[in-house]
PDB file of C-alpha atoms in Angstrom:
ATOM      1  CA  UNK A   1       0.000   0.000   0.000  1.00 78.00           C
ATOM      2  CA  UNK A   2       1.335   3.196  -0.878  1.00 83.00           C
ATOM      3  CA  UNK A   3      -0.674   4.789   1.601  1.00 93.00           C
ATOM      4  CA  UNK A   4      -1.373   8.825   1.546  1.00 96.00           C
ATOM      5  CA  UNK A   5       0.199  10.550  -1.209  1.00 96.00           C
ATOM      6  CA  UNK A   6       0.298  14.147  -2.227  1.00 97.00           C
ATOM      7  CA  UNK A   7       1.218  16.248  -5.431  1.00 97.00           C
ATOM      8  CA  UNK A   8       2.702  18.599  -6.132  1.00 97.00           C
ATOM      9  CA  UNK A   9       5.666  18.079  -3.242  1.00 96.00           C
ATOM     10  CA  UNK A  10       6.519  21.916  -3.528  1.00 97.00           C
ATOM     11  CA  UNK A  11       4.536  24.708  -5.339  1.00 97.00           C
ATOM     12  CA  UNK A  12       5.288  28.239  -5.632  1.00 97.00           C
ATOM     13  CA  UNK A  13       2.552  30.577  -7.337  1.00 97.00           C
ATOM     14  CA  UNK A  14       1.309  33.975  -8.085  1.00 97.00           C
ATOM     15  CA  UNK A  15      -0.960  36.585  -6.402  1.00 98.00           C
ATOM     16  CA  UNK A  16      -4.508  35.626  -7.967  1.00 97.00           C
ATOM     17  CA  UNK A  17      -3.217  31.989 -10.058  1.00 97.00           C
ATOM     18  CA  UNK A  18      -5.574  29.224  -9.310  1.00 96.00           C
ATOM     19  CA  UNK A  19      -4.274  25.365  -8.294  1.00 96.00           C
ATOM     20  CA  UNK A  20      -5.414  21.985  -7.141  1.00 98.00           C
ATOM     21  CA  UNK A  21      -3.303  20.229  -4.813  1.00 98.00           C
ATOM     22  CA  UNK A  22      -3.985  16.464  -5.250  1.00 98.00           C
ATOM     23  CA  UNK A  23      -4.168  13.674  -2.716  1.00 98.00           C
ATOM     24  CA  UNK A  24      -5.169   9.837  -3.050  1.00 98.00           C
ATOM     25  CA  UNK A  25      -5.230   7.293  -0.814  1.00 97.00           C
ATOM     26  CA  UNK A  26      -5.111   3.091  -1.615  1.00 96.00           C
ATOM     27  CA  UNK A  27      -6.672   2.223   1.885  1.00 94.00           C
ATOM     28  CA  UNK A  28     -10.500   2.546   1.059  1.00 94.00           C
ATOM     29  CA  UNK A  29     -10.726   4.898   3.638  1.00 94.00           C
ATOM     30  CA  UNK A  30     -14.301   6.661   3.843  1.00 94.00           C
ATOM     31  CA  UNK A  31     -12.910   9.539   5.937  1.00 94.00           C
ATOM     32  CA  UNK A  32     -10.702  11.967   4.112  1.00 96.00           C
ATOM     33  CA  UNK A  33      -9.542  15.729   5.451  1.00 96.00           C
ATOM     34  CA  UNK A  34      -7.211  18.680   4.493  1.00 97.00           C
ATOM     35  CA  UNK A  35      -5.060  20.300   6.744  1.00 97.00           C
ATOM     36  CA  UNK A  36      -2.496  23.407   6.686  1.00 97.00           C
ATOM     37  CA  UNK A  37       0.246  23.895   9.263  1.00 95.00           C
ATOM     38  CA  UNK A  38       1.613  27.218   9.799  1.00 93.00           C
ATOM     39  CA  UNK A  39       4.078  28.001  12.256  1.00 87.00           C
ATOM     40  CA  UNK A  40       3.399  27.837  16.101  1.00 85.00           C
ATOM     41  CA  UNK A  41      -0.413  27.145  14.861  1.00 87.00           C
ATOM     42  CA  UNK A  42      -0.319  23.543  14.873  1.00 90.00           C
ATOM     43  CA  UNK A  43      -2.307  21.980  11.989  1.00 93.00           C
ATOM     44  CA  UNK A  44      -6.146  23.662  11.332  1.00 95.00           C
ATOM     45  CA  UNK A  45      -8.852  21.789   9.690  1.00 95.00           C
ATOM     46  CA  UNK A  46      -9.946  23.482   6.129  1.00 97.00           C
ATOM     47  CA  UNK A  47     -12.229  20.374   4.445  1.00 97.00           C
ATOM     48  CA  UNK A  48     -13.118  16.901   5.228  1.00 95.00           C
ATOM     49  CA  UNK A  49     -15.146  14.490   3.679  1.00 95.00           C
ATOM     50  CA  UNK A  50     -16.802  11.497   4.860  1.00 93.00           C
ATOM     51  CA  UNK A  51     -17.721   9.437   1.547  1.00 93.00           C
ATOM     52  CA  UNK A  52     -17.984  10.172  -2.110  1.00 94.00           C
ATOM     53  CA  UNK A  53     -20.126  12.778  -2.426  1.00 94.00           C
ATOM     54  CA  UNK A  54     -20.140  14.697   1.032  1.00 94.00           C
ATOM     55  CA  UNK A  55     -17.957  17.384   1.852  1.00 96.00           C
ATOM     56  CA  UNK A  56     -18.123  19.782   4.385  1.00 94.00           C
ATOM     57  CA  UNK A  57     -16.370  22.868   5.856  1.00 95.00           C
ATOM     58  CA  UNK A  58     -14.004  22.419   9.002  1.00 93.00           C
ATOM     59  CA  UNK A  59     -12.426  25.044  11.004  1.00 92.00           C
ATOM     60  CA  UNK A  60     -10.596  27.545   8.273  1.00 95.00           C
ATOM     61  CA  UNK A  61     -12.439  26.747   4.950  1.00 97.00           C
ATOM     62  CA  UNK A  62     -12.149  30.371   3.198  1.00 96.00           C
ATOM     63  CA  UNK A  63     -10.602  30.418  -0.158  1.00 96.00           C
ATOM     64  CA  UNK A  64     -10.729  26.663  -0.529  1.00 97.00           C
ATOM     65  CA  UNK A  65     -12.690  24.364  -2.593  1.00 97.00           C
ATOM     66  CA  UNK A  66     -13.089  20.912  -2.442  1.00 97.00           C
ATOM     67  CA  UNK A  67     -15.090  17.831  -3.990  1.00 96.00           C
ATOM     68  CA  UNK A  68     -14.953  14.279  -3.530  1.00 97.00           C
ATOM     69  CA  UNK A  69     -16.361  12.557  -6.490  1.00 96.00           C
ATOM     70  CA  UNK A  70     -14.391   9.120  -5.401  1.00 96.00           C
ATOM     71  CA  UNK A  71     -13.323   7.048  -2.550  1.00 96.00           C
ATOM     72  CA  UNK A  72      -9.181   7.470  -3.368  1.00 97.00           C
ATOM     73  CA  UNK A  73      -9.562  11.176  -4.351  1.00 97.00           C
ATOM     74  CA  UNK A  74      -9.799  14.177  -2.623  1.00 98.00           C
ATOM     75  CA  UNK A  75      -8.598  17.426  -4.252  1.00 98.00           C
ATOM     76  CA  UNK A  76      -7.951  20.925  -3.172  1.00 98.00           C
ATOM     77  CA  UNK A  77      -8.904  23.685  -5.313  1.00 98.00           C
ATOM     78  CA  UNK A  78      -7.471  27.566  -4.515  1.00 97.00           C
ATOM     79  CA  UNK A  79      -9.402  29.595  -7.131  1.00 92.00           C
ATOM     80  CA  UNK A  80      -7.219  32.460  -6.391  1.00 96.00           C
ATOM     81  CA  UNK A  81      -4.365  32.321  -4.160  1.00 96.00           C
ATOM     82  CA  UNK A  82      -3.184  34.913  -2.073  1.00 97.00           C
ATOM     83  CA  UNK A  83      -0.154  35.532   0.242  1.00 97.00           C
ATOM     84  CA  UNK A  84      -1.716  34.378   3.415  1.00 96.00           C
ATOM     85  CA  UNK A  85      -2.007  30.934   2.192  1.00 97.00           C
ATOM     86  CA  UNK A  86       1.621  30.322   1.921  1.00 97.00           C
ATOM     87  CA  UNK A  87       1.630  26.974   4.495  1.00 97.00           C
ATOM     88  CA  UNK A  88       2.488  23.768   3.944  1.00 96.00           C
ATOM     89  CA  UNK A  89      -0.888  21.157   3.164  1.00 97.00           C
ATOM     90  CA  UNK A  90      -1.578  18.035   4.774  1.00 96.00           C
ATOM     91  CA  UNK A  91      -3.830  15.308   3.313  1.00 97.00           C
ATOM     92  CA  UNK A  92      -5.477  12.528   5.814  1.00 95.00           C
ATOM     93  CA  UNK A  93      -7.235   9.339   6.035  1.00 95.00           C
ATOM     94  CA  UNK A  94      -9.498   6.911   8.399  1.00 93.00           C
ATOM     95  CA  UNK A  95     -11.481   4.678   8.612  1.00 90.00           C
ATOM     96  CA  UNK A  96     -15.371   6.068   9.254  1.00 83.00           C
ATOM     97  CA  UNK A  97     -15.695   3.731  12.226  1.00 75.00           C
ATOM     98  CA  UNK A  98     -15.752   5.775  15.408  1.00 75.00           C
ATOM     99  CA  UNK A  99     -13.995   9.052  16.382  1.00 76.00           C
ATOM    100  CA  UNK A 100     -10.861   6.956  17.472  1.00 82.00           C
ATOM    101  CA  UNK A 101     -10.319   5.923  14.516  1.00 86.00           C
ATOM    102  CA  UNK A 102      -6.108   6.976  13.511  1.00 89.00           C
ATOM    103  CA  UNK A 103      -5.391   9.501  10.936  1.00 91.00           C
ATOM    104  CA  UNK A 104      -3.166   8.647   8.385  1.00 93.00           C
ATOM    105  CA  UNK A 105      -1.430  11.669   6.895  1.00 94.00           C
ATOM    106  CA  UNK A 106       0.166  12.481   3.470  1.00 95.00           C
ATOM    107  CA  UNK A 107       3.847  13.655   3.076  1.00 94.00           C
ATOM    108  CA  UNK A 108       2.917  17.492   2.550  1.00 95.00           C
ATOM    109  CA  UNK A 109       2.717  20.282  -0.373  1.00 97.00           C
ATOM    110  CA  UNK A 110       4.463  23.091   0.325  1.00 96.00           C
ATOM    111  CA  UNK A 111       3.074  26.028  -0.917  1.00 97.00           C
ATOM    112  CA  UNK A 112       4.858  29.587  -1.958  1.00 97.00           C
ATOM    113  CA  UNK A 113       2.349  32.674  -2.920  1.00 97.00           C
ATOM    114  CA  UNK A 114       4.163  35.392  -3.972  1.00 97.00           C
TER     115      UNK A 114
ATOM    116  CA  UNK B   1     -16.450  23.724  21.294  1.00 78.00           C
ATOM    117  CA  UNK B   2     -12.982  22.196  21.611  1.00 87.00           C
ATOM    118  CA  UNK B   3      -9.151  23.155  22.178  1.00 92.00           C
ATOM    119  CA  UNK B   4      -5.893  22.276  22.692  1.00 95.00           C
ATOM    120  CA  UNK B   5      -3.024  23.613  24.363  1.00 96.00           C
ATOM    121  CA  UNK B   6       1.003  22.880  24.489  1.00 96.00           C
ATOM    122  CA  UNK B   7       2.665  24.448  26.918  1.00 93.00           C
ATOM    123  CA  UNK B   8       6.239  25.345  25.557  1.00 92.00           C
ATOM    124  CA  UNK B   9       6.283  25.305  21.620  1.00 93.00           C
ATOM    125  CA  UNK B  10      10.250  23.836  22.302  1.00 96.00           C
ATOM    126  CA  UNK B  11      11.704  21.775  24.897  1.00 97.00           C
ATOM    127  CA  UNK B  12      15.460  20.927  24.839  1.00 97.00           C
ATOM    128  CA  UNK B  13      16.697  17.418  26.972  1.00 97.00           C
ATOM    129  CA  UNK B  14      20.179  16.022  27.360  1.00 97.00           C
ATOM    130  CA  UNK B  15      19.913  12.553  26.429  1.00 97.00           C
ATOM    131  CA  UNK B  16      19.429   9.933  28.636  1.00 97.00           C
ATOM    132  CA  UNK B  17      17.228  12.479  30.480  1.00 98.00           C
ATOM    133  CA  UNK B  18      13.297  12.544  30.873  1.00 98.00           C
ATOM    134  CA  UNK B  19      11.083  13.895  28.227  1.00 98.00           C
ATOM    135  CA  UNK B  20       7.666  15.491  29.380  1.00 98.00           C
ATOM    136  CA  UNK B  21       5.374  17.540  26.985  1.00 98.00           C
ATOM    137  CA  UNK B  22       2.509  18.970  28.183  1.00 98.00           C
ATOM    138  CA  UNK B  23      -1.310  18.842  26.854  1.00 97.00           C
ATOM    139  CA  UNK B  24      -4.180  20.203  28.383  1.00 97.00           C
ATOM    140  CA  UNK B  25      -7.378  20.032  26.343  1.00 95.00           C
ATOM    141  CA  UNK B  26     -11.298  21.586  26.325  1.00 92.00           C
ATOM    142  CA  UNK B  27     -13.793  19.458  24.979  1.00 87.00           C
ATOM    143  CA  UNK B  28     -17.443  19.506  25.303  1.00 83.00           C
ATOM    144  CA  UNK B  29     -17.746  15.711  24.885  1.00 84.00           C
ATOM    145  CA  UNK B  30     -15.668  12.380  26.368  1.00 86.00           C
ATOM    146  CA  UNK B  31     -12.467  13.171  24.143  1.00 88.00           C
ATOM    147  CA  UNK B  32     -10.827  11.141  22.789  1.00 92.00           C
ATOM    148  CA  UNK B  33      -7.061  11.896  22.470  1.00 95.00           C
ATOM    149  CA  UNK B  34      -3.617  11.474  20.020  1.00 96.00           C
ATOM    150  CA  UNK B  35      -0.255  12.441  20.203  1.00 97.00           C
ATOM    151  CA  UNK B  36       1.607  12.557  16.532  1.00 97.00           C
ATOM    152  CA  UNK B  37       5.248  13.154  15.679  1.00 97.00           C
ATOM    153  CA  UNK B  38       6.404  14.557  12.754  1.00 95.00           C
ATOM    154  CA  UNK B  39       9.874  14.548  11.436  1.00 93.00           C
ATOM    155  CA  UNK B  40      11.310  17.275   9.797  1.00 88.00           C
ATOM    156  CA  UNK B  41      10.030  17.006   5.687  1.00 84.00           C
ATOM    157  CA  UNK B  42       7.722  14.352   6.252  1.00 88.00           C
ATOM    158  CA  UNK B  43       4.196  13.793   7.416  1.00 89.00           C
ATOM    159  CA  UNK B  44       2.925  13.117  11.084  1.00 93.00           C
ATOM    160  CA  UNK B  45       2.579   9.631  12.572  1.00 93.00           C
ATOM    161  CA  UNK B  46       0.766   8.863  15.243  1.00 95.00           C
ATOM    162  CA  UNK B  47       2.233   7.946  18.375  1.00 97.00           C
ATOM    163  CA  UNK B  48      -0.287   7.087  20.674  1.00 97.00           C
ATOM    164  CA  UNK B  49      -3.725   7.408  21.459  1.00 95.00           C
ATOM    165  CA  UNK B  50      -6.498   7.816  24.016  1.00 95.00           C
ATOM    166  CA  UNK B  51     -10.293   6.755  23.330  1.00 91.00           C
ATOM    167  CA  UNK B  52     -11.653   4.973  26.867  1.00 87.00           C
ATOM    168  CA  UNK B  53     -10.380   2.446  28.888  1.00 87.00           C
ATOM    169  CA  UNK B  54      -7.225   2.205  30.720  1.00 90.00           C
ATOM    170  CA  UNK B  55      -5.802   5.578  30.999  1.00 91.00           C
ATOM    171  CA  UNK B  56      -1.954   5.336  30.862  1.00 96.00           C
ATOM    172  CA  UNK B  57      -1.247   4.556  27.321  1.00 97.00           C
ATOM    173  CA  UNK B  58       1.891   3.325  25.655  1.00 96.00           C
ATOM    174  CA  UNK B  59       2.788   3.767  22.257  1.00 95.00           C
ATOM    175  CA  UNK B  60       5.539   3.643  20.052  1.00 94.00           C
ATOM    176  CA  UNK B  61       9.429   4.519  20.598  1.00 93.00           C
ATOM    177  CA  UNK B  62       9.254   3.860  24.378  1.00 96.00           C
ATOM    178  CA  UNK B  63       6.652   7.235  24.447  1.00 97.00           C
ATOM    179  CA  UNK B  64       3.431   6.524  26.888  1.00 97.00           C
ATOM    180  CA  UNK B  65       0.740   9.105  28.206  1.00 98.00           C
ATOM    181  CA  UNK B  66      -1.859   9.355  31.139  1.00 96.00           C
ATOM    182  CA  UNK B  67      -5.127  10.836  30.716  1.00 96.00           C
ATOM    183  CA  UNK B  68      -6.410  13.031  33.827  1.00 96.00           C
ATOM    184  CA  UNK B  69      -9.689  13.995  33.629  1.00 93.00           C
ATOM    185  CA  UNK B  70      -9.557  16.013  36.361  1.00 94.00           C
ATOM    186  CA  UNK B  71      -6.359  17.934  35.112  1.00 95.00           C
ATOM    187  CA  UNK B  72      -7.847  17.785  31.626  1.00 95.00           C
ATOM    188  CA  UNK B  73      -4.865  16.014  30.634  1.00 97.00           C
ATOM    189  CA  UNK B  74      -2.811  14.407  28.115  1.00 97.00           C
ATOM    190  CA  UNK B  75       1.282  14.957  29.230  1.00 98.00           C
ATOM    191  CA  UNK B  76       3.360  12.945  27.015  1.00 98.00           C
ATOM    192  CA  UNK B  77       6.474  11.391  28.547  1.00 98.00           C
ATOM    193  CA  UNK B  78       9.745   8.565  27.679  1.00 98.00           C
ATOM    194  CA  UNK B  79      11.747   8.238  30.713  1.00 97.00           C
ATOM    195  CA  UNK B  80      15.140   8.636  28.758  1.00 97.00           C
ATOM    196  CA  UNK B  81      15.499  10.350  25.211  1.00 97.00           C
ATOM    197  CA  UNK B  82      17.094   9.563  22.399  1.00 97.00           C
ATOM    198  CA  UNK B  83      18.902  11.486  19.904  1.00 96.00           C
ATOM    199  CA  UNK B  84      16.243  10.096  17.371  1.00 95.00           C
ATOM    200  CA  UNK B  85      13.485  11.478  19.370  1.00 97.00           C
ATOM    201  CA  UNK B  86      14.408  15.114  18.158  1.00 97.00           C
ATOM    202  CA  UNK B  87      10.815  16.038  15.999  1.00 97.00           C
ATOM    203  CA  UNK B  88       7.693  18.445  16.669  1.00 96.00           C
ATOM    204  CA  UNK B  89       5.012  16.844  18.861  1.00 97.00           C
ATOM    205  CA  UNK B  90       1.312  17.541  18.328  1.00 96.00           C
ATOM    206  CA  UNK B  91      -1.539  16.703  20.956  1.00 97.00           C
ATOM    207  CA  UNK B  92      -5.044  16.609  19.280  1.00 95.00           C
ATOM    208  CA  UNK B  93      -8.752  16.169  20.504  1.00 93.00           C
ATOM    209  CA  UNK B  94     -11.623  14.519  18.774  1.00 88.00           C
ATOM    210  CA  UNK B  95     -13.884  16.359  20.968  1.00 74.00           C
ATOM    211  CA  UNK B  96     -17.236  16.216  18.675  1.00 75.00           C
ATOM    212  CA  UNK B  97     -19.496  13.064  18.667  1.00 71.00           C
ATOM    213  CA  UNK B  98     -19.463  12.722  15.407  1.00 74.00           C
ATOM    214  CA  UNK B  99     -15.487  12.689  15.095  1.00 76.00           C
ATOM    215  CA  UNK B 100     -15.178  14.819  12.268  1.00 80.00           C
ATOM    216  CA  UNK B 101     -13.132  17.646  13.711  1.00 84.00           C
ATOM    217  CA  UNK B 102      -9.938  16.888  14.966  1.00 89.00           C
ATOM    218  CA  UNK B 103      -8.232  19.960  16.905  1.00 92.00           C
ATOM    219  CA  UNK B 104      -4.465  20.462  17.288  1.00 94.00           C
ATOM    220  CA  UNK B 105      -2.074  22.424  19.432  1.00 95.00           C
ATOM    221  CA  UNK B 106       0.536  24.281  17.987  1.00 94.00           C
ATOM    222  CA  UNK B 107       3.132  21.766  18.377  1.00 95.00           C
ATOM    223  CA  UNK B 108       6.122  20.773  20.414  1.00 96.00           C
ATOM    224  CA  UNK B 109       9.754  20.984  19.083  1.00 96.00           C
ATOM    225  CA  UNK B 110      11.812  18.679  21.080  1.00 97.00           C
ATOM    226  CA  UNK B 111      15.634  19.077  20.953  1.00 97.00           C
ATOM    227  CA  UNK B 112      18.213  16.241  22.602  1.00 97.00           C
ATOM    228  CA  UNK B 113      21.362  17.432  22.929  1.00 97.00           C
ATOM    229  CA  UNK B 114      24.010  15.146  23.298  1.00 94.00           C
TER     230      UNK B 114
END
C-alpha cells in the first residue's frame, strides 16, 4: 500500500493563479480531510469528507474548494491564491468507524504565494 | 467547542534524560485523544492514542501518556530520550461526537542534545 500521497511536493505561485493540490489514498478509507500547518499554529482543519459525495467545511475553509467525487480522491482547489495561504498542506485518512479511529497523513505540499 | 493547548512550543533534553510535553485540552464531549510526531520534511505519525479504557497509554518509541480527567490532561512522557526522538510533537482532541473535527495544538519541538 502506498498509503497517503500528495502532489505537487513543492509549489510556488502567483498573487490571484488558481491550483489543485492532489491527494489519493489506496486504503479505502471513507474519511478523508485537508489540513495546513503554519508556524506555532499547529495543523487547522480546512475540508473533510466522509464518503464520495459529502464534503463539508471544518475550522478555516475560506478560499478553498473541495469535492470528492471518489473514494481514493480528494482534491484541493485555490481559485485564487493569495499571500496568506503560503503553508504547507496536509492530506489525511481513516477509517469512518468511530472518532478513534487513527489519521493517516500524506507527506505534505508546500506552498509559496508570492 | 474544543481546544488544545502545548505548553512550551520547544523543549530541549540532554539525552538519557526525561522527556515530558505537556497537553491540556477543552472538549465539550468524552475526548478522545492522540499524540503525533512529525519529522522534519515528512508527514505526522501517530504515536499514541487515548479513546476509553485504561488511561496510561503506551505507544511507540518507548513514548506513553496518562489521561487526567480532572487535570484535563494528556502529558506525554519517555523516561530517557534519544537522539532520534528530536521532531515536533502535536496533541489533538476529537472532541465532537461525530469525530469529524480533529483539533491540534501548535506543536512541540523537542531538541536532545548530546
Amino acid at each position: 500500500n502506498a498509503g497517503v500521497t500528495q502532489t505537487p511536493k513543492f509549489q510556488v505561485l502567483k498573487t490571484g493563479q488558481s491550483m489543485t493540490l492532489q491527494c489519493a489514498q489506496d486504503m479505502n478509507h471513507e474519511y478523508m480531510s485537508w489540513y495546513r500547518q503554519d508556524p506555532g499554529m499547529g495543523l487547522r482543519l480546512i475540508h473533510y469528507s466522509v464518503g464520495a459525495g459529502i464534503t463539508d467545511q471544518g475550522e478555516v475553509p475560506n478560499g478553498y474548494n473541495v469535492s470528492r467525487s471518489t473514494t481514493e480522491d480528494f482534491p484541493l482547489r485555490l481559485l485564487s491564491a493569495a499571500p496568506s495561504q503560503t503553508s504547507v498542506y496536509f492530506c489525511a485518512s481513516r477509517l469512518a468507524g468511530t472518532r478513534g479511529e487513527t489519521q493517516y497523513f500524506g507527506p505534505g505540499t508546500r506552498l509559496l504565494v508570492l | 467547542a474544543q481546544s488544545v493547548t502545548q505548553l512550551g512550543s520547544h523543549v530541549s533534553v540532554s539525552e538519557g534524560a526525561l522527556v515530558l510535553l505537556r497537553c491540556n485540552y477543552s472538549s465539550s464531549v468524552p475526548p478522545y485523544l492522540f499524540w503525533y510526531v512529525q519529522y522534519p520534511n515528512q508527514g505526522l505519525q501517530l504515536l499514541l492514542k487515548y479513546t476509553t479504557g485504561a488511561t496510561l497509554v503506551k505507544g511507540i518509541n518507548g513514548f506513553e501518556a496518562e489521561f487526567k480527567k480532572s487535570e484535563t490532561s494528556f502529558h506525554l512522557t519517555k523516561p530517557s530520550a534519544h537522539m532520534s526522538d528530536a521532531a515536533e510533537y502535536f496533541c489533538a482532541v476529537s472532541g465532537d461526537n461525530a469525530g469529524n473535527m480533529l483539533t491540534f495544538g501548535g506543536g512541540t519541538r523537542l531538541m536532545v542534545k548530546p
